[in-house]
Short mmCIF file of C-alpha atoms in Angstrom, two decimals:
data_model
loop_
_atom_site.label_atom_id
_atom_site.label_comp_id
_atom_site.label_asym_id
_atom_site.label_seq_id
_atom_site.Cartn_x
_atom_site.Cartn_y
_atom_site.Cartn_z
CA MET S 1 47.30 -17.23 -33.34
CA ARG S 2 48.78 -20.55 -32.27
CA THR S 3 50.34 -18.89 -29.25
CA SER S 4 47.03 -17.36 -28.27
CA ALA S 5 45.26 -20.72 -28.61
CA TRP S 6 47.97 -22.44 -26.52
CA TRP S 7 47.58 -19.79 -23.82
CA ARG S 8 43.83 -20.23 -23.65
CA SER S 9 44.25 -24.00 -23.33
CA ASN S 10 47.00 -23.92 -20.72
CA ARG S 11 46.73 -20.68 -18.80
CA LEU S 12 45.06 -22.37 -15.81
CA TRP S 13 47.98 -24.78 -15.46
CA VAL S 14 50.48 -21.95 -15.83
CA LEU S 15 48.77 -19.92 -13.12
CA LEU S 16 48.66 -22.96 -10.84
CA ALA S 17 52.35 -23.59 -11.43
CA ILE S 18 53.47 -20.14 -10.27
CA PRO S 19 52.78 -20.71 -6.53
CA SER S 20 54.47 -24.12 -6.75
CA LEU S 21 57.55 -22.55 -8.36
CA ALA S 22 57.67 -19.88 -5.64
CA LEU S 23 57.46 -22.57 -2.94
CA ALA S 24 60.22 -24.58 -4.61
CA LEU S 25 62.50 -21.53 -4.71
CA ALA S 26 61.75 -20.76 -1.07
CA ALA S 27 62.47 -24.36 -0.05
CA SER S 28 65.73 -24.27 -1.99
CA SER S 29 66.72 -21.05 -0.26
CA PHE S 30 65.87 -22.57 3.13
CA ARG S 31 68.00 -25.62 2.43
CA LEU S 32 70.90 -23.36 1.41
CA SER S 33 70.77 -21.33 4.62
CA ALA S 34 69.74 -24.10 7.04
CA VAL S 35 71.79 -26.99 5.70
CA TYR S 36 74.65 -25.88 3.49
CA LEU S 37 75.65 -22.49 4.97
CA ARG S 38 75.74 -23.77 8.55
CA TRP S 39 78.66 -26.04 7.51
CA GLN S 40 80.56 -23.15 5.94
CA TRP S 41 82.23 -20.09 7.43
CA SER S 42 79.38 -17.81 6.34
CA GLN S 43 78.69 -15.42 9.25
CA PRO S 44 81.65 -13.05 9.80
CA THR S 45 81.95 -10.49 12.58
CA LEU S 46 84.48 -7.74 11.88
CA LEU S 47 86.42 -5.99 14.64
CA ARG S 48 88.45 -2.99 13.48
CA ALA S 49 89.92 -2.56 16.98
CA PRO S 50 90.22 -4.80 20.05
CA GLY S 51 86.76 -5.82 21.18
CA THR S 52 84.41 -8.52 22.44
CA TYR S 53 83.24 -11.46 20.33
CA SER S 54 80.27 -13.59 21.36
CA GLN S 55 79.08 -16.77 19.66
CA THR S 56 76.32 -19.30 20.26
CA PHE S 57 77.26 -22.90 19.44
CA THR S 58 75.99 -26.44 19.94
CA ALA S 59 77.67 -29.16 21.97
CA GLY S 60 75.79 -32.43 21.87
CA THR S 61 72.19 -31.56 22.75
CA ARG S 62 73.07 -28.31 24.51
CA THR S 63 73.37 -24.76 23.24
CA LEU S 64 76.29 -22.87 24.73
CA GLN S 65 77.69 -19.38 24.56
CA ARG S 66 81.30 -18.20 24.32
CA THR S 67 82.42 -14.64 24.99
CA VAL S 68 86.02 -13.55 24.52
CA GLN S 69 87.92 -10.31 24.10
CA VAL S 70 90.32 -10.35 21.14
CA GLY S 71 92.76 -7.84 19.73
CA VAL S 72 95.59 -7.81 17.18
CA ALA S 73 98.86 -6.90 18.92
CA GLY S 74 100.79 -7.10 15.65
CA VAL S 75 101.21 -8.76 12.25
CA ASN S 76 104.61 -8.42 10.64
CA ARG S 77 107.16 -10.21 8.47
CA THR S 78 109.83 -12.18 10.33
CA ASP S 79 112.51 -14.80 9.81
CA GLN S 80 111.25 -17.44 12.21
CA VAL S 81 108.70 -17.97 15.03
CA ASP S 82 109.33 -20.57 17.71
CA GLY S 83 111.56 -22.65 15.48
CA GLU S 84 109.29 -22.44 12.43
CA TYR S 85 110.78 -21.03 9.21
CA PRO S 86 109.18 -20.21 5.86
CA ALA S 87 109.46 -22.91 3.18
CA PRO S 88 111.43 -21.94 0.07
CA GLY S 89 109.52 -19.46 -2.05
CA THR S 90 107.44 -18.11 0.86
CA VAL S 91 107.67 -15.32 3.44
CA LEU S 92 106.88 -15.83 7.14
CA TRP S 93 104.44 -13.51 8.89
CA GLN S 94 104.20 -13.43 12.67
CA ILE S 95 100.76 -12.95 14.27
CA ARG S 96 100.35 -11.75 17.85
CA LEU S 97 96.82 -11.89 19.28
CA ASP S 98 95.73 -10.72 22.73
CA PHE S 99 92.90 -12.69 24.40
CA ALA S 100 90.93 -12.22 27.60
CA ALA S 101 88.06 -14.40 28.87
CA SER S 102 86.59 -16.03 31.95
CA ALA S 103 88.23 -19.30 32.88
CA ASP S 104 85.02 -21.22 32.09
CA GLN S 105 84.87 -20.18 28.42
CA ILE S 106 85.46 -22.95 25.87
CA LEU S 107 88.11 -21.52 23.56
CA ALA S 108 90.31 -24.46 22.59
CA ALA S 109 90.37 -25.98 19.08
CA CYS S 110 90.22 -22.69 17.18
CA GLU S 111 91.72 -21.96 13.77
CA ILE S 112 93.77 -18.88 12.89
CA GLU S 113 94.27 -17.66 9.34
CA LEU S 114 95.42 -14.62 7.42
CA GLN S 115 93.28 -13.25 4.58
CA ASP S 116 94.30 -10.93 1.73
CA ALA S 117 92.29 -8.20 0.02
CA SER S 118 90.90 -10.67 -2.54
CA GLY S 119 89.50 -12.94 0.18
CA LYS S 120 92.08 -15.69 -0.20
CA ARG S 121 92.90 -17.43 3.07
CA TYR S 122 96.20 -18.77 4.43
CA SER S 123 96.36 -21.13 7.41
CA VAL S 124 98.91 -21.37 10.20
CA GLU S 125 99.13 -25.06 9.16
CA GLY S 126 100.72 -24.04 5.86
CA VAL S 127 104.14 -24.46 4.32
CA LYS S 128 106.66 -24.07 7.16
CA VAL S 129 109.86 -25.96 7.92
CA ASP S 130 112.27 -26.41 10.80
CA ALA S 131 115.86 -25.18 10.95
CA ARG S 132 116.98 -28.13 8.80
CA GLY S 133 114.41 -27.49 6.12
CA ARG S 134 112.14 -30.39 7.14
CA PRO S 135 108.34 -29.91 7.22
CA ASN S 136 107.20 -29.16 10.74
CA PRO S 137 105.16 -31.84 12.49
CA PRO S 138 101.40 -31.37 12.86
CA TRP S 139 101.40 -31.64 16.67
CA ILE S 140 102.93 -28.19 17.19
CA HIS S 141 100.43 -26.17 19.24
CA ARG S 142 98.80 -23.47 17.09
CA GLY S 143 95.51 -22.77 18.89
CA CYS S 144 94.03 -19.70 20.60
CA THR S 145 94.87 -20.70 24.18
CA PRO S 146 98.01 -21.34 26.22
CA ALA S 147 99.38 -24.80 25.40
CA ASP S 148 99.62 -25.83 29.06
CA ALA S 149 96.33 -24.27 30.20
CA PRO S 150 93.75 -24.35 27.40
CA GLY S 151 90.76 -24.10 29.69
CA PRO S 152 87.74 -26.40 29.48
CA THR S 153 87.28 -28.61 26.41
CA LEU S 154 84.48 -30.78 25.01
CA ASP S 155 84.39 -34.55 24.90
CA LEU S 156 82.90 -36.55 22.01
CA ASP S 157 79.43 -36.40 23.55
CA GLY S 158 79.54 -32.64 24.06
CA GLY S 159 80.32 -32.88 27.75
CA ILE S 160 82.56 -30.23 29.29
CA VAL S 161 85.99 -31.45 30.46
CA PRO S 162 87.64 -29.12 33.02
CA SER S 163 91.18 -27.96 32.45
CA PRO S 164 93.76 -29.52 34.82
CA ILE S 165 95.46 -26.11 35.04
CA PRO S 166 93.24 -23.00 35.21
CA ARG S 167 93.63 -20.73 32.22
CA PRO S 168 94.72 -17.15 33.04
CA GLN S 169 92.27 -14.29 32.59
CA SER S 170 94.35 -12.81 29.77
CA TRP S 171 97.13 -14.15 27.55
CA GLN S 172 98.84 -13.62 24.20
CA VAL S 173 99.12 -16.11 21.35
CA VAL S 174 102.04 -15.88 18.95
CA THR S 175 101.83 -17.91 15.77
CA SER S 176 102.83 -17.58 12.11
CA VAL S 177 101.67 -18.05 8.52
CA ALA S 178 103.81 -18.57 5.42
CA LEU S 179 102.62 -16.46 2.47
CA PRO S 180 103.71 -15.98 -1.13
CA PRO S 181 106.14 -13.03 -1.31
CA ASP S 182 103.70 -10.77 -3.15
CA VAL S 183 100.75 -11.25 -0.75
CA GLN S 184 99.84 -8.52 1.75
CA PRO S 185 97.45 -9.73 4.49
CA THR S 186 94.60 -7.43 5.47
CA LEU S 187 92.61 -9.49 8.01
CA VAL S 188 93.19 -12.08 10.72
CA ARG S 189 90.49 -14.77 10.92
CA VAL S 190 89.76 -16.54 14.24
CA MET S 191 87.32 -19.45 13.95
CA TRP S 192 85.78 -21.81 16.51
CA ASP S 193 82.42 -23.24 15.40
CA ARG S 194 80.77 -22.85 12.00
CA PRO S 195 79.06 -20.89 10.59
CA ALA S 196 80.09 -17.79 12.60
CA TYR S 197 83.66 -16.54 12.76
CA LEU S 198 85.67 -13.49 13.75
CA THR S 199 87.75 -11.24 11.47
CA LEU S 200 90.14 -8.64 12.83
CA ALA S 201 91.53 -5.72 10.84
CA ILE S 202 95.34 -5.62 10.83
CA PRO S 203 96.62 -2.31 12.23
CA GLN S 204 98.48 -0.27 9.64
#
């Protein structure tokens, strides 16, 4: 009886509260997608074979487009890559990626990672050492473009800075990731601007 009396006294306020609750949930969802997710890697594109990746991104006040062809030439265990060795307790994996793009495409400053079946990610910046066992310096080139001809880049204001040396139409990047011995990578991740990124299946 008390519940029935409470409902009669308050049902108008309850009914009025339902639309407000729905609006609050919608606003929360909007903030998640418009604010939080745009700063995360939340929009993957999967290529199971060599193919074309396109991405829209913002530079300053302008909206730009990048288009690049990417393929996995190989991912395999190795002892060393360009003077980089696995730190004790890890195994070194070599990654070979084939790229092709017009010389005007902005492709510098990318990140390359390996991902296992559980979704855990491992960066090329991870635990690697030189021939003497010293941690490798951070200035070693590990991007997605040739070190001496990266193509155009962006300045702090979003302006396009031409490359002093034209980038070739196609090239291969060879890099490496140190993994725990029991980890088997399943995907290569290539990332330029959040939230979109590229994943490439590793050929078996």
